[in-house]
Amino acid sequence: MDFCPKCGMLMYPEKEKGEIRLICRSCGHQERPIFSNKERFVVKREIEHSPKDKTLILEDDQQLKTMPTMKAICPKCGNTTAYYWQVQTRRADEASTTFLRCTICRHTWRIY
């Protein structure tokens, strides 16, 4: 399975003028597959993520103290204050997921 480098949609193998090409049905981008044998083909693409693409997990108490807080009831201990942060866990056109961490027991949960 391969995805279009231009729009991110699935690329489909199609035979065109006697040769197999991967074609995006959304934007029309085309590329040649790399054949591993006559029955199958493989397209390899390495994706490099920048540091800003990675999710930061805070474990140090000093780092947690710089996070914003909100009123939320911890399901584990009943405390009414939690640190919070948001992560885009689903598609870009959907709302972010808000993660909360209790300021006392450090239990972490999420709200959608």
mmCIF file of C-alpha atoms in Angstrom:
data_model
loop_
_atom_site.group_PDB
_atom_site.id
_atom_site.type_symbol
_atom_site.label_atom_id
_atom_site.label_comp_id
_atom_site.label_asym_id
_atom_site.label_seq_id
_atom_site.Cartn_x
_atom_site.Cartn_y
_atom_site.Cartn_z
ATOM 1 C CA MET A 1 0.000 0.000 0.000
ATOM 2 C CA ASP A 2 1.320 3.432 -0.858
ATOM 3 C CA PHE A 3 0.027 6.925 -0.334
ATOM 4 C CA CYS A 4 0.246 9.930 -2.618
ATOM 5 C CA PRO A 5 3.113 12.281 -1.677
ATOM 6 C CA LYS A 6 1.043 15.279 -2.853
ATOM 7 C CA CYS A 7 -2.368 14.775 -1.211
ATOM 8 C CA GLY A 8 -1.938 11.748 1.092
ATOM 9 C CA MET A 9 -4.654 9.612 -0.534
ATOM 10 C CA LEU A 10 -4.205 5.924 -1.388
ATOM 11 C CA MET A 11 -2.341 5.139 -4.641
ATOM 12 C CA TYR A 12 -3.816 2.423 -6.884
ATOM 13 C CA PRO A 13 -1.894 0.229 -9.340
ATOM 14 C CA GLU A 14 -3.192 0.602 -12.893
ATOM 15 C CA LYS A 15 -1.914 -0.668 -16.207
ATOM 16 C CA GLU A 16 -1.286 2.167 -18.633
ATOM 17 C CA LYS A 17 0.241 1.632 -22.092
ATOM 18 C CA GLY A 18 1.459 -1.832 -21.090
ATOM 19 C CA GLU A 19 3.197 -0.743 -17.890
ATOM 20 C CA ILE A 20 1.971 -0.707 -14.305
ATOM 21 C CA ARG A 21 1.890 2.677 -12.590
ATOM 22 C CA LEU A 22 0.649 3.838 -9.203
ATOM 23 C CA ILE A 23 -2.019 6.488 -9.697
ATOM 24 C CA CYS A 24 -3.715 8.734 -7.157
ATOM 25 C CA ARG A 25 -7.423 8.878 -7.950
ATOM 26 C CA SER A 26 -7.752 12.113 -6.018
ATOM 27 C CA CYS A 27 -5.124 14.430 -7.545
ATOM 28 C CA GLY A 28 -3.868 12.370 -10.520
ATOM 29 C CA HIS A 29 -0.244 12.029 -9.339
ATOM 30 C CA GLN A 30 1.526 9.043 -10.948
ATOM 31 C CA GLU A 31 4.728 7.135 -10.194
ATOM 32 C CA ARG A 32 6.413 3.918 -11.223
ATOM 33 C CA PRO A 33 6.518 1.094 -8.663
ATOM 34 C CA ILE A 34 9.728 -0.731 -7.763
ATOM 35 C CA PHE A 35 9.218 -4.386 -8.708
ATOM 36 C CA SER A 36 10.363 -7.135 -6.344
ATOM 37 C CA ASN A 37 9.080 -9.928 -8.650
ATOM 38 C CA LYS A 38 6.561 -10.381 -11.468
ATOM 39 C CA GLU A 39 3.576 -10.835 -9.139
ATOM 40 C CA ARG A 40 4.172 -8.058 -6.631
ATOM 41 C CA PHE A 41 5.747 -4.657 -6.473
ATOM 42 C CA VAL A 42 7.080 -2.495 -3.690
ATOM 43 C CA VAL A 43 7.360 1.275 -3.494
ATOM 44 C CA LYS A 44 9.642 2.471 -0.741
ATOM 45 C CA ARG A 45 9.557 5.947 0.693
ATOM 46 C CA GLU A 46 11.308 6.992 3.875
ATOM 47 C CA ILE A 47 9.537 9.598 5.957
ATOM 48 C CA GLU A 48 11.646 11.796 8.172
ATOM 49 C CA HIS A 49 9.828 13.451 11.036
ATOM 50 C CA SER A 50 10.953 16.779 12.390
ATOM 51 C CA PRO A 51 11.205 17.233 16.169
ATOM 52 C CA LYS A 52 7.986 19.306 16.136
ATOM 53 C CA ASP A 53 6.092 16.319 14.639
ATOM 54 C CA LYS A 54 6.850 14.178 17.675
ATOM 55 C CA THR A 55 4.659 14.074 20.772
ATOM 56 C CA LEU A 56 6.368 15.308 23.904
ATOM 57 C CA ILE A 57 5.704 13.283 27.048
ATOM 58 C CA LEU A 58 6.447 15.132 30.259
ATOM 59 C CA GLU A 59 7.558 13.068 33.228
ATOM 60 C CA ASP A 60 9.660 15.588 35.145
ATOM 61 C CA ASP A 61 7.759 17.458 37.879
ATOM 62 C CA GLN A 62 9.514 20.731 36.981
ATOM 63 C CA GLN A 63 8.295 20.460 33.377
ATOM 64 C CA LEU A 64 4.752 19.616 34.502
ATOM 65 C CA LYS A 65 4.586 22.730 36.668
ATOM 66 C CA THR A 66 4.932 24.897 33.548
ATOM 67 C CA MET A 67 1.868 23.300 31.917
ATOM 68 C CA PRO A 68 -1.509 25.077 31.998
ATOM 69 C CA THR A 69 -4.115 23.788 34.438
ATOM 70 C CA MET A 70 -7.879 23.535 34.351
ATOM 71 C CA LYS A 71 -10.677 22.475 36.664
ATOM 72 C CA ALA A 72 -11.378 18.784 36.093
ATOM 73 C CA ILE A 73 -12.265 15.989 38.489
ATOM 74 C CA CYS A 74 -9.675 13.210 38.556
ATOM 75 C CA PRO A 75 -11.426 9.836 38.144
ATOM 76 C CA LYS A 76 -8.805 8.197 40.364
ATOM 77 C CA CYS A 77 -8.438 10.471 43.408
ATOM 78 C CA GLY A 78 -11.178 13.115 43.052
ATOM 79 C CA ASN A 79 -8.778 16.083 42.876
ATOM 80 C CA THR A 80 -10.306 19.058 41.039
ATOM 81 C CA THR A 81 -7.245 20.423 39.179
ATOM 82 C CA ALA A 82 -5.404 18.890 36.237
ATOM 83 C CA TYR A 83 -2.632 19.844 33.829
ATOM 84 C CA TYR A 84 -3.770 19.654 30.208
ATOM 85 C CA TRP A 85 -2.386 19.550 26.661
ATOM 86 C CA GLN A 86 -3.818 18.855 23.226
ATOM 87 C CA VAL A 87 -2.660 16.440 20.515
ATOM 88 C CA GLN A 88 -4.006 15.971 16.988
ATOM 89 C CA THR A 89 -4.612 12.195 17.224
ATOM 90 C CA ARG A 90 -7.080 11.917 14.356
ATOM 91 C CA ARG A 91 -7.549 13.567 10.970
ATOM 92 C CA ALA A 92 -6.723 17.252 10.619
ATOM 93 C CA ASP A 93 -10.369 18.171 10.023
ATOM 94 C CA GLU A 94 -11.409 16.641 13.367
ATOM 95 C CA ALA A 95 -11.010 18.139 16.824
ATOM 96 C CA SER A 96 -7.842 17.612 18.846
ATOM 97 C CA THR A 97 -7.768 15.211 21.787
ATOM 98 C CA THR A 98 -7.249 16.892 25.160
ATOM 99 C CA PHE A 99 -5.120 14.984 27.660
ATOM 100 C CA LEU A 100 -5.353 15.725 31.369
ATOM 101 C CA ARG A 101 -3.002 14.766 34.203
ATOM 102 C CA CYS A 102 -4.010 15.087 37.847
ATOM 103 C CA THR A 103 -1.870 17.571 39.778
ATOM 104 C CA ILE A 104 -1.845 15.250 42.823
ATOM 105 C CA CYS A 105 -1.809 11.562 41.815
ATOM 106 C CA ARG A 106 -0.534 12.126 38.211
ATOM 107 C CA HIS A 107 -3.266 9.905 36.735
ATOM 108 C CA THR A 108 -3.593 10.720 33.005
ATOM 109 C CA TRP A 109 -6.826 10.532 31.002
ATOM 110 C CA ARG A 110 -8.223 12.082 27.857
ATOM 111 C CA ILE A 111 -11.323 13.847 26.647
ATOM 112 C CA TYR A 112 -12.427 14.062 23.029
#
